[in-house]
Each structure stands twice: as C-alpha cells, then as structure tokens.
PDB file of C-alpha atoms in Angstrom:
ATOM      1  CA  ASP A   1      -7.088 -15.329  -0.953  1.00  0.00           C
ATOM      2  CA  ALA A   2      -5.696 -12.002  -2.124  1.00  0.00           C
ATOM      3  CA  LYS A   3      -2.651 -10.627  -0.321  1.00  0.00           C
ATOM      4  CA  THR A   4      -2.822  -7.344   1.618  1.00  0.00           C
ATOM      5  CA  THR A   5      -0.206  -4.697   2.356  1.00  0.00           C
ATOM      6  CA  GLN A   6      -0.368  -2.504   5.449  1.00  0.00           C
ATOM      7  CA  PRO A   7       2.042  -0.059   7.070  1.00  0.00           C
ATOM      8  CA  THR A   8       3.989  -1.644   9.883  1.00  0.00           C
ATOM      9  CA  SER A   9       3.093   0.957  12.468  1.00  0.00           C
ATOM     10  CA  MET A  10       1.455   4.304  13.022  1.00  0.00           C
ATOM     11  CA  ASP A  11       0.747   6.712  15.849  1.00  0.00           C
ATOM     12  CA  CYS A  12      -2.338   8.811  16.386  1.00  0.00           C
ATOM     13  CA  ALA A  13      -3.490  11.300  18.976  1.00  0.00           C
ATOM     14  CA  GLU A  14      -6.220  10.475  21.454  1.00  0.00           C
ATOM     15  CA  GLY A  15      -9.546  11.937  20.380  1.00  0.00           C
ATOM     16  CA  ARG A  16      -8.525  12.299  16.756  1.00  0.00           C
ATOM     17  CA  ALA A  17      -9.579  10.080  13.870  1.00  0.00           C
ATOM     18  CA  ALA A  18      -7.237   7.230  13.001  1.00  0.00           C
ATOM     19  CA  ASN A  19      -7.089   6.289   9.314  1.00  0.00           C
ATOM     20  CA  LEU A  20      -5.573   2.873   8.638  1.00  0.00           C
ATOM     21  CA  PRO A  21      -4.796   2.105   4.979  1.00  0.00           C
ATOM     22  CA  CYS A  22      -4.692  -1.296   3.325  1.00  0.00           C
ATOM     23  CA  ASN A  23      -3.763  -2.254  -0.229  1.00  0.00           C
ATOM     24  CA  HIS A  24      -5.293  -5.345  -1.825  1.00  0.00           C
ATOM     25  CA  SER A  25      -4.679  -4.870  -5.530  1.00  0.00           C
ATOM     26  CA  THR A  26      -5.288  -8.549  -6.426  1.00  0.00           C
ATOM     27  CA  ILE A  27      -8.685  -8.797  -4.750  1.00  0.00           C
ATOM     28  CA  SER A  28     -11.226 -10.775  -6.747  1.00  0.00           C
ATOM     29  CA  GLY A  29     -14.865  -9.944  -7.291  1.00  0.00           C
ATOM     30  CA  ASN A  30     -16.267 -12.273  -4.629  1.00  0.00           C
ATOM     31  CA  GLU A  31     -13.759 -11.416  -1.910  1.00  0.00           C
ATOM     32  CA  TYR A  32     -14.586  -9.203   1.036  1.00  0.00           C
ATOM     33  CA  VAL A  33     -12.316  -6.936   3.063  1.00  0.00           C
ATOM     34  CA  TYR A  34     -12.279  -7.794   6.766  1.00  0.00           C
ATOM     35  CA  TRP A  35     -10.655  -5.940   9.630  1.00  0.00           C
ATOM     36  CA  TYR A  36      -9.699  -7.475  12.949  1.00  0.00           C
ATOM     37  CA  ARG A  37      -7.668  -6.023  15.768  1.00  0.00           C
ATOM     38  CA  GLN A  38      -5.638  -7.610  18.539  1.00  0.00           C
ATOM     39  CA  ILE A  39      -5.110  -5.827  21.801  1.00  0.00           C
ATOM     40  CA  HIS A  40      -2.065  -6.922  23.770  1.00  0.00           C
ATOM     41  CA  SER A  41      -2.483 -10.360  25.412  1.00  0.00           C
ATOM     42  CA  GLN A  42      -5.942 -10.867  23.919  1.00  0.00           C
ATOM     43  CA  GLY A  43      -7.295 -12.807  20.954  1.00  0.00           C
ATOM     44  CA  PRO A  44      -8.144 -10.974  17.734  1.00  0.00           C
ATOM     45  CA  GLN A  45     -11.457  -9.126  17.666  1.00  0.00           C
ATOM     46  CA  TYR A  46     -13.669  -8.652  14.607  1.00  0.00           C
ATOM     47  CA  ILE A  47     -14.219  -5.007  13.686  1.00  0.00           C
ATOM     48  CA  ILE A  48     -15.978  -4.714  10.350  1.00  0.00           C
ATOM     49  CA  HIS A  49     -16.144  -6.103   6.823  1.00  0.00           C
ATOM     50  CA  GLY A  50     -17.349  -4.949   3.405  1.00  0.00           C
ATOM     51  CA  LEU A  51     -17.551  -5.888  -0.259  1.00  0.00           C
ATOM     52  CA  LYS A  52     -17.687  -2.633  -2.216  1.00  0.00           C
ATOM     53  CA  ASN A  53     -19.943  -0.233  -0.372  1.00  0.00           C
ATOM     54  CA  ASN A  54     -18.727   1.780   2.554  1.00  0.00           C
ATOM     55  CA  GLU A  55     -19.710   0.303   5.885  1.00  0.00           C
ATOM     56  CA  THR A  56     -20.107   1.739   9.361  1.00  0.00           C
ATOM     57  CA  ASN A  57     -20.791   0.176  12.722  1.00  0.00           C
ATOM     58  CA  GLU A  58     -20.382   1.159  16.343  1.00  0.00           C
ATOM     59  CA  MET A  59     -16.641   0.541  16.234  1.00  0.00           C
ATOM     60  CA  ALA A  60     -15.434   1.933  12.927  1.00  0.00           C
ATOM     61  CA  SER A  61     -16.059   2.887   9.314  1.00  0.00           C
ATOM     62  CA  LEU A  62     -14.693   1.086   6.283  1.00  0.00           C
ATOM     63  CA  ILE A  63     -14.079   2.976   3.070  1.00  0.00           C
ATOM     64  CA  ILE A  64     -13.371   0.856  -0.024  1.00  0.00           C
ATOM     65  CA  THR A  65     -12.180   2.513  -3.228  1.00  0.00           C
ATOM     66  CA  GLU A  66     -14.291   2.141  -6.339  1.00  0.00           C
ATOM     67  CA  ASP A  67     -11.758  -0.197  -7.981  1.00  0.00           C
ATOM     68  CA  ARG A  68     -11.606  -2.163  -4.692  1.00  0.00           C
ATOM     69  CA  LYS A  69      -7.826  -2.230  -4.766  1.00  0.00           C
ATOM     70  CA  SER A  70      -7.480  -0.455  -1.451  1.00  0.00           C
ATOM     71  CA  SER A  71      -9.445   0.411   1.651  1.00  0.00           C
ATOM     72  CA  THR A  72      -9.230   2.523   4.794  1.00  0.00           C
ATOM     73  CA  LEU A  73     -10.412   1.687   8.273  1.00  0.00           C
ATOM     74  CA  ILE A  74     -11.427   4.773  10.206  1.00  0.00           C
ATOM     75  CA  LEU A  75     -11.594   4.919  13.974  1.00  0.00           C
ATOM     76  CA  PRO A  76     -13.509   8.180  14.383  1.00  0.00           C
ATOM     77  CA  HIS A  77     -12.347   9.191  17.860  1.00  0.00           C
ATOM     78  CA  ALA A  78      -9.358   7.110  18.906  1.00  0.00           C
ATOM     79  CA  THR A  79      -8.968   6.295  22.587  1.00  0.00           C
ATOM     80  CA  LEU A  80      -6.052   4.773  24.460  1.00  0.00           C
ATOM     81  CA  ARG A  81      -7.951   1.471  24.441  1.00  0.00           C
ATOM     82  CA  ASP A  82      -7.710   1.414  20.646  1.00  0.00           C
ATOM     83  CA  THR A  83      -3.968   0.760  20.894  1.00  0.00           C
ATOM     84  CA  ALA A  84      -3.614  -2.603  19.142  1.00  0.00           C
ATOM     85  CA  VAL A  85      -2.419  -4.423  16.040  1.00  0.00           C
ATOM     86  CA  TYR A  86      -4.930  -4.023  13.227  1.00  0.00           C
ATOM     87  CA  TYR A  87      -5.188  -6.689  10.544  1.00  0.00           C
ATOM     88  CA  CYS A  88      -6.674  -6.192   7.086  1.00  0.00           C
ATOM     89  CA  ILE A  89      -7.720  -9.535   5.562  1.00  0.00           C
ATOM     90  CA  VAL A  90      -9.283 -10.370   2.237  1.00  0.00           C
ATOM     91  CA  LYS A  91     -11.410 -13.468   1.974  1.00  0.00           C
ATOM     92  CA  MET A  92     -14.696 -14.809   0.746  1.00  0.00           C
ATOM     93  CA  ALA A  93     -17.537 -14.318   3.212  1.00  0.00           C
ATOM     94  CA  ALA A  94     -18.470 -17.958   3.451  1.00  0.00           C
ATOM     95  CA  ALA A  95     -18.573 -20.382   6.286  1.00  0.00           C
ATOM     96  CA  GLY A  96     -15.319 -22.210   6.609  1.00  0.00           C
ATOM     97  CA  ASN A  97     -13.083 -19.702   4.921  1.00  0.00           C
ATOM     98  CA  LYS A  98     -10.016 -19.358   7.102  1.00  0.00           C
ATOM     99  CA  LEU A  99      -8.470 -16.048   8.052  1.00  0.00           C
ATOM    100  CA  THR A 100      -4.971 -15.527   6.669  1.00  0.00           C
ATOM    101  CA  PHE A 101      -3.281 -12.938   8.859  1.00  0.00           C
ATOM    102  CA  GLY A 102      -0.388 -10.800   7.686  1.00  0.00           C
ATOM    103  CA  GLY A 103       1.756  -8.659   9.940  1.00  0.00           C
ATOM    104  CA  GLY A 104      -0.869  -5.986  10.493  1.00  0.00           C
ATOM    105  CA  THR A 105      -0.418  -2.356  11.537  1.00  0.00           C
ATOM    106  CA  ARG A 106       0.660  -1.627  15.076  1.00  0.00           C
ATOM    107  CA  VAL A 107      -1.333   1.430  16.151  1.00  0.00           C
ATOM    108  CA  LEU A 108      -0.283   3.419  19.183  1.00  0.00           C
ATOM    109  CA  VAL A 109      -2.774   5.988  20.451  1.00  0.00           C
ATOM    110  CA  LYS A 110      -0.992   8.689  22.402  1.00  0.00           C
ATOM    111  CA  PRO A 111      -2.539  11.020  24.998  1.00  0.00           C
TER     112      PRO A 111
ATOM    113  CA  GLU B   1     -23.564 -14.368  25.514  1.00  0.00           C
ATOM    114  CA  ALA B   2     -20.448 -16.102  26.830  1.00  0.00           C
ATOM    115  CA  GLY B   3     -17.350 -15.899  24.679  1.00  0.00           C
ATOM    116  CA  VAL B   4     -14.889 -18.555  23.622  1.00  0.00           C
ATOM    117  CA  ALA B   5     -13.280 -20.157  26.660  1.00  0.00           C
ATOM    118  CA  GLN B   6      -9.774 -21.585  26.700  1.00  0.00           C
ATOM    119  CA  SER B   7      -7.645 -23.255  29.331  1.00  0.00           C
ATOM    120  CA  PRO B   8      -5.075 -23.171  30.632  1.00  0.00           C
ATOM    121  CA  ARG B   9      -4.046 -19.547  30.031  1.00  0.00           C
ATOM    122  CA  TYR B  10      -0.368 -20.284  30.513  1.00  0.00           C
ATOM    123  CA  LYS B  11       1.720 -23.437  30.326  1.00  0.00           C
ATOM    124  CA  ILE B  12       5.447 -24.032  30.677  1.00  0.00           C
ATOM    125  CA  ILE B  13       6.874 -27.413  29.726  1.00  0.00           C
ATOM    126  CA  GLU B  14      10.218 -28.891  28.802  1.00  0.00           C
ATOM    127  CA  LYS B  15      10.976 -30.043  25.279  1.00  0.00           C
ATOM    128  CA  ARG B  16       9.851 -33.578  24.491  1.00  0.00           C
ATOM    129  CA  GLN B  17       7.025 -33.353  27.029  1.00  0.00           C
ATOM    130  CA  SER B  18       3.380 -33.405  25.986  1.00  0.00           C
ATOM    131  CA  VAL B  19       0.711 -30.767  26.534  1.00  0.00           C
ATOM    132  CA  ALA B  20      -2.998 -30.344  25.845  1.00  0.00           C
ATOM    133  CA  PHE B  21      -5.158 -27.284  25.407  1.00  0.00           C
ATOM    134  CA  TRP B  22      -8.914 -27.074  25.759  1.00  0.00           C
ATOM    135  CA  CYS B  23     -11.431 -24.864  23.991  1.00  0.00           C
ATOM    136  CA  ASN B  24     -15.158 -24.335  24.508  1.00  0.00           C
ATOM    137  CA  PRO B  25     -16.662 -22.340  21.619  1.00  0.00           C
ATOM    138  CA  ILE B  26     -19.640 -20.015  21.701  1.00  0.00           C
ATOM    139  CA  SER B  27     -22.831 -22.020  22.071  1.00  0.00           C
ATOM    140  CA  GLY B  28     -24.294 -23.005  18.725  1.00  0.00           C
ATOM    141  CA  HIS B  29     -21.178 -22.227  16.686  1.00  0.00           C
ATOM    142  CA  ALA B  30     -20.594 -25.110  14.309  1.00  0.00           C
ATOM    143  CA  THR B  31     -17.160 -24.052  13.074  1.00  0.00           C
ATOM    144  CA  LEU B  32     -14.133 -24.150  15.360  1.00  0.00           C
ATOM    145  CA  TYR B  33     -10.571 -23.089  14.555  1.00  0.00           C
ATOM    146  CA  TRP B  34      -7.195 -23.503  16.212  1.00  0.00           C
ATOM    147  CA  TYR B  35      -4.518 -20.923  15.382  1.00  0.00           C
ATOM    148  CA  GLN B  36      -0.873 -20.701  16.369  1.00  0.00           C
ATOM    149  CA  GLN B  37       0.602 -17.237  16.935  1.00  0.00           C
ATOM    150  CA  ILE B  38       4.351 -16.945  17.260  1.00  0.00           C
ATOM    151  CA  LEU B  39       5.622 -13.782  18.933  1.00  0.00           C
ATOM    152  CA  GLY B  40       5.599 -10.833  16.537  1.00  0.00           C
ATOM    153  CA  GLN B  41       3.568 -12.601  13.843  1.00  0.00           C
ATOM    154  CA  GLY B  42      -0.080 -12.853  12.923  1.00  0.00           C
ATOM    155  CA  PRO B  43      -2.012 -15.996  13.832  1.00  0.00           C
ATOM    156  CA  LYS B  44      -1.699 -19.007  11.537  1.00  0.00           C
ATOM    157  CA  LEU B  45      -4.477 -21.555  11.129  1.00  0.00           C
ATOM    158  CA  LEU B  46      -3.597 -25.051  12.325  1.00  0.00           C
ATOM    159  CA  ILE B  47      -6.915 -26.832  11.982  1.00  0.00           C
ATOM    160  CA  GLN B  48     -10.567 -26.111  11.299  1.00  0.00           C
ATOM    161  CA  PHE B  49     -13.572 -28.200  12.322  1.00  0.00           C
ATOM    162  CA  GLN B  50     -17.109 -28.084  10.991  1.00  0.00           C
ATOM    163  CA  ASN B  51     -19.165 -29.734  13.744  1.00  0.00           C
ATOM    164  CA  ASN B  52     -16.948 -32.715  14.592  1.00  0.00           C
ATOM    165  CA  GLY B  53     -15.388 -33.154  11.161  1.00  0.00           C
ATOM    166  CA  VAL B  54     -12.055 -31.733   9.995  1.00  0.00           C
ATOM    167  CA  VAL B  55     -12.335 -29.202   7.159  1.00  0.00           C
ATOM    168  CA  ASP B  56      -8.729 -28.062   6.894  1.00  0.00           C
ATOM    169  CA  ASP B  57      -5.657 -29.393   8.659  1.00  0.00           C
ATOM    170  CA  SER B  58      -3.145 -28.657   5.922  1.00  0.00           C
ATOM    171  CA  GLN B  59      -0.876 -26.630   8.217  1.00  0.00           C
ATOM    172  CA  LEU B  60      -1.042 -28.936  11.219  1.00  0.00           C
ATOM    173  CA  PRO B  61       2.289 -30.710  11.915  1.00  0.00           C
ATOM    174  CA  LYS B  62       0.658 -34.091  12.166  1.00  0.00           C
ATOM    175  CA  ASP B  63       3.752 -35.890  13.414  1.00  0.00           C
ATOM    176  CA  ARG B  64       3.400 -34.090  16.738  1.00  0.00           C
ATOM    177  CA  PHE B  65       0.107 -32.176  16.807  1.00  0.00           C
ATOM    178  CA  SER B  66      -3.346 -33.685  17.069  1.00  0.00           C
ATOM    179  CA  ALA B  67      -6.788 -32.218  17.638  1.00  0.00           C
ATOM    180  CA  GLU B  68     -10.254 -33.527  18.169  1.00  0.00           C
ATOM    181  CA  ARG B  69     -13.730 -32.160  18.593  1.00  0.00           C
ATOM    182  CA  LEU B  70     -15.885 -34.854  20.069  1.00  0.00           C
ATOM    183  CA  LYS B  71     -19.658 -34.284  19.878  1.00  0.00           C
ATOM    184  CA  GLY B  72     -19.072 -31.145  17.843  1.00  0.00           C
ATOM    185  CA  VAL B  73     -18.693 -28.830  20.841  1.00  0.00           C
ATOM    186  CA  ASP B  74     -15.500 -28.712  22.928  1.00  0.00           C
ATOM    187  CA  SER B  75     -12.128 -29.289  21.343  1.00  0.00           C
ATOM    188  CA  THR B  76      -8.672 -30.268  22.511  1.00  0.00           C
ATOM    189  CA  LEU B  77      -5.332 -29.625  20.816  1.00  0.00           C
ATOM    190  CA  LYS B  78      -2.403 -31.793  21.823  1.00  0.00           C
ATOM    191  CA  ILE B  79       1.322 -31.540  21.193  1.00  0.00           C
ATOM    192  CA  GLN B  80       3.474 -34.624  21.719  1.00  0.00           C
ATOM    193  CA  PRO B  81       6.433 -34.307  21.899  1.00  0.00           C
ATOM    194  CA  ALA B  82       6.902 -30.556  22.147  1.00  0.00           C
ATOM    195  CA  LYS B  83       9.793 -28.739  20.508  1.00  0.00           C
ATOM    196  CA  LEU B  84      11.297 -25.363  21.360  1.00  0.00           C
ATOM    197  CA  GLU B  85       9.748 -23.843  18.223  1.00  0.00           C
ATOM    198  CA  ASP B  86       6.261 -24.702  19.493  1.00  0.00           C
ATOM    199  CA  SER B  87       6.516 -21.809  21.947  1.00  0.00           C
ATOM    200  CA  ALA B  88       3.604 -19.615  20.925  1.00  0.00           C
ATOM    201  CA  VAL B  89       0.092 -18.518  21.808  1.00  0.00           C
ATOM    202  CA  TYR B  90      -2.556 -21.025  20.767  1.00  0.00           C
ATOM    203  CA  LEU B  91      -5.826 -19.354  19.905  1.00  0.00           C
ATOM    204  CA  CYS B  92      -9.204 -20.971  19.530  1.00  0.00           C
ATOM    205  CA  ALA B  93     -11.969 -19.299  17.530  1.00  0.00           C
ATOM    206  CA  SER B  94     -15.504 -20.154  16.503  1.00  0.00           C
ATOM    207  CA  SER B  95     -17.990 -18.911  13.949  1.00  0.00           C
ATOM    208  CA  SER B  96     -21.589 -19.419  12.923  1.00  0.00           C
ATOM    209  CA  TYR B  97     -23.352 -19.409   9.577  1.00  0.00           C
ATOM    210  CA  ARG B  98     -25.996 -17.240  11.275  1.00  0.00           C
ATOM    211  CA  ASP B  99     -23.581 -14.305  11.312  1.00  0.00           C
ATOM    212  CA  ARG B 100     -23.782 -12.519   7.978  1.00  0.00           C
ATOM    213  CA  GLY B 101     -20.053 -12.167   7.602  1.00  0.00           C
ATOM    214  CA  TYR B 102     -19.146 -15.457   9.308  1.00  0.00           C
ATOM    215  CA  GLU B 103     -16.916 -13.416  11.582  1.00  0.00           C
ATOM    216  CA  GLN B 104     -14.742 -15.405  13.916  1.00  0.00           C
ATOM    217  CA  TYR B 105     -14.789 -14.932  17.677  1.00  0.00           C
ATOM    218  CA  PHE B 106     -11.501 -15.634  19.425  1.00  0.00           C
ATOM    219  CA  GLY B 107     -10.712 -16.835  22.894  1.00  0.00           C
ATOM    220  CA  PRO B 108      -7.940 -15.299  25.027  1.00  0.00           C
ATOM    221  CA  GLY B 109      -5.425 -17.929  23.996  1.00  0.00           C
ATOM    222  CA  THR B 110      -3.027 -20.234  25.794  1.00  0.00           C
ATOM    223  CA  ARG B 111       0.561 -19.043  26.004  1.00  0.00           C
ATOM    224  CA  LEU B 112       2.907 -22.041  25.740  1.00  0.00           C
ATOM    225  CA  THR B 113       6.571 -21.800  26.650  1.00  0.00           C
ATOM    226  CA  VAL B 114       8.790 -24.777  25.811  1.00  0.00           C
ATOM    227  CA  THR B 115      12.156 -24.785  27.574  1.00  0.00           C
TER     228      THR B 115
END
C-alpha cells in the first residue's frame, strides 16, 4: 500500500470549514483514498473514500487532485464533536485489504 | 443495526499473567480484524479472519498471542504471558463484501494495562 503524509495537528474554528490535506505521491492506479477518524476513547470511524472523482456524503467531502498524488478532506461546518485524529489511508478497495494507519492529523475544533 | 461489541472495556493485569478479549462483529460480516493501538500511535493489524479462517496473521506475536473465530462469528484474542509492552487498546473491527468500499466498522476497544 502507498504511504501517506499528513500534518501532525491543526486547529479550526467551530462553524468554519476544516480542510485536511494528505499527500500520497506513490499511489497506484487501483488504490483508493480512505479517511477514518478516531474520537478520544473510541474506535476509528469510517468517513469517506474515493478513487479519482470527488466524493461527498453526509459527513464530509473528498477532493482528489487530477494526478491523484494528494487529496483533501473537507468538513464543511466543523463542530466541537469533530475534534479527533483523522487518518488518511491508501489501499485497494477489496475485501480483506487491511488498513495501515499512520500517525494521522490531530484536529482540534475550537469554539 | 448493532455495532461491533467488545468486552471487557478495561483490564489491568500483572506481567506474566494471561488475558482474553472477546469480540462480536456486526451480524453478517464475514471479515473480522484485531488491531493493537499503542498510546499515541495509529492502530496496527494483528490478525484478520475471513469467516473462521485466518487471512493474515503476519504481525501477530505468535509466541504469546493467539486468536480464534469459531463458527465464523465471535472471536477471542488471548495473550499468555503478558508483557509490559502489551499495554495498549485492542480494537476489533468487521467488514462485509456488501459494502461498496469494504469499510471497516470498529468496536470501542479494550484498554489493557500490564503492570
């Protein structure tokens, strides 16, 4: 699986959009970009995934660059409950492919 | 739909003792994973089951860790004997081929402290 690079931490203001970057310059053509988050004392939670098109669901939007070497997770209106560690993971979308977690980005939403 | 259940939530043992964790995945999920998460790090896969067969146990310290998934549903992870460095949160997750992205659903974890 391709390796990802994320900032260690970032702050954002409540009610504003939070833009979380991720670099994955060695991603291969059949690998997807997944995002999970982990709120304190809970297990990781799936957010969204994509291959090359931008994706949106009820939680977030995922913007993938045309060359697929980087992506951005957007939380449109951050709330205090979005404070968590966010993990960007690259893997094939197939049953049985394990998740390889890096250090993630620690996001603190401030009032 | 009920989520992934794990028990106990917390466990404190002394080194060289044994401990077991239990996981009940989401109903119908054929794939089950056990992860170890040391404080300050991301989770690391220990073992993966497809139904009741092992798919990947390459990172499981087999001299002290064992896991089973009888009947392809519940699973137990055992450590015997425990070492200080086994202090971590043990997370269970499950996934289904019916989900387009095969996303994994995690339980709340068991926090193990070895003294």
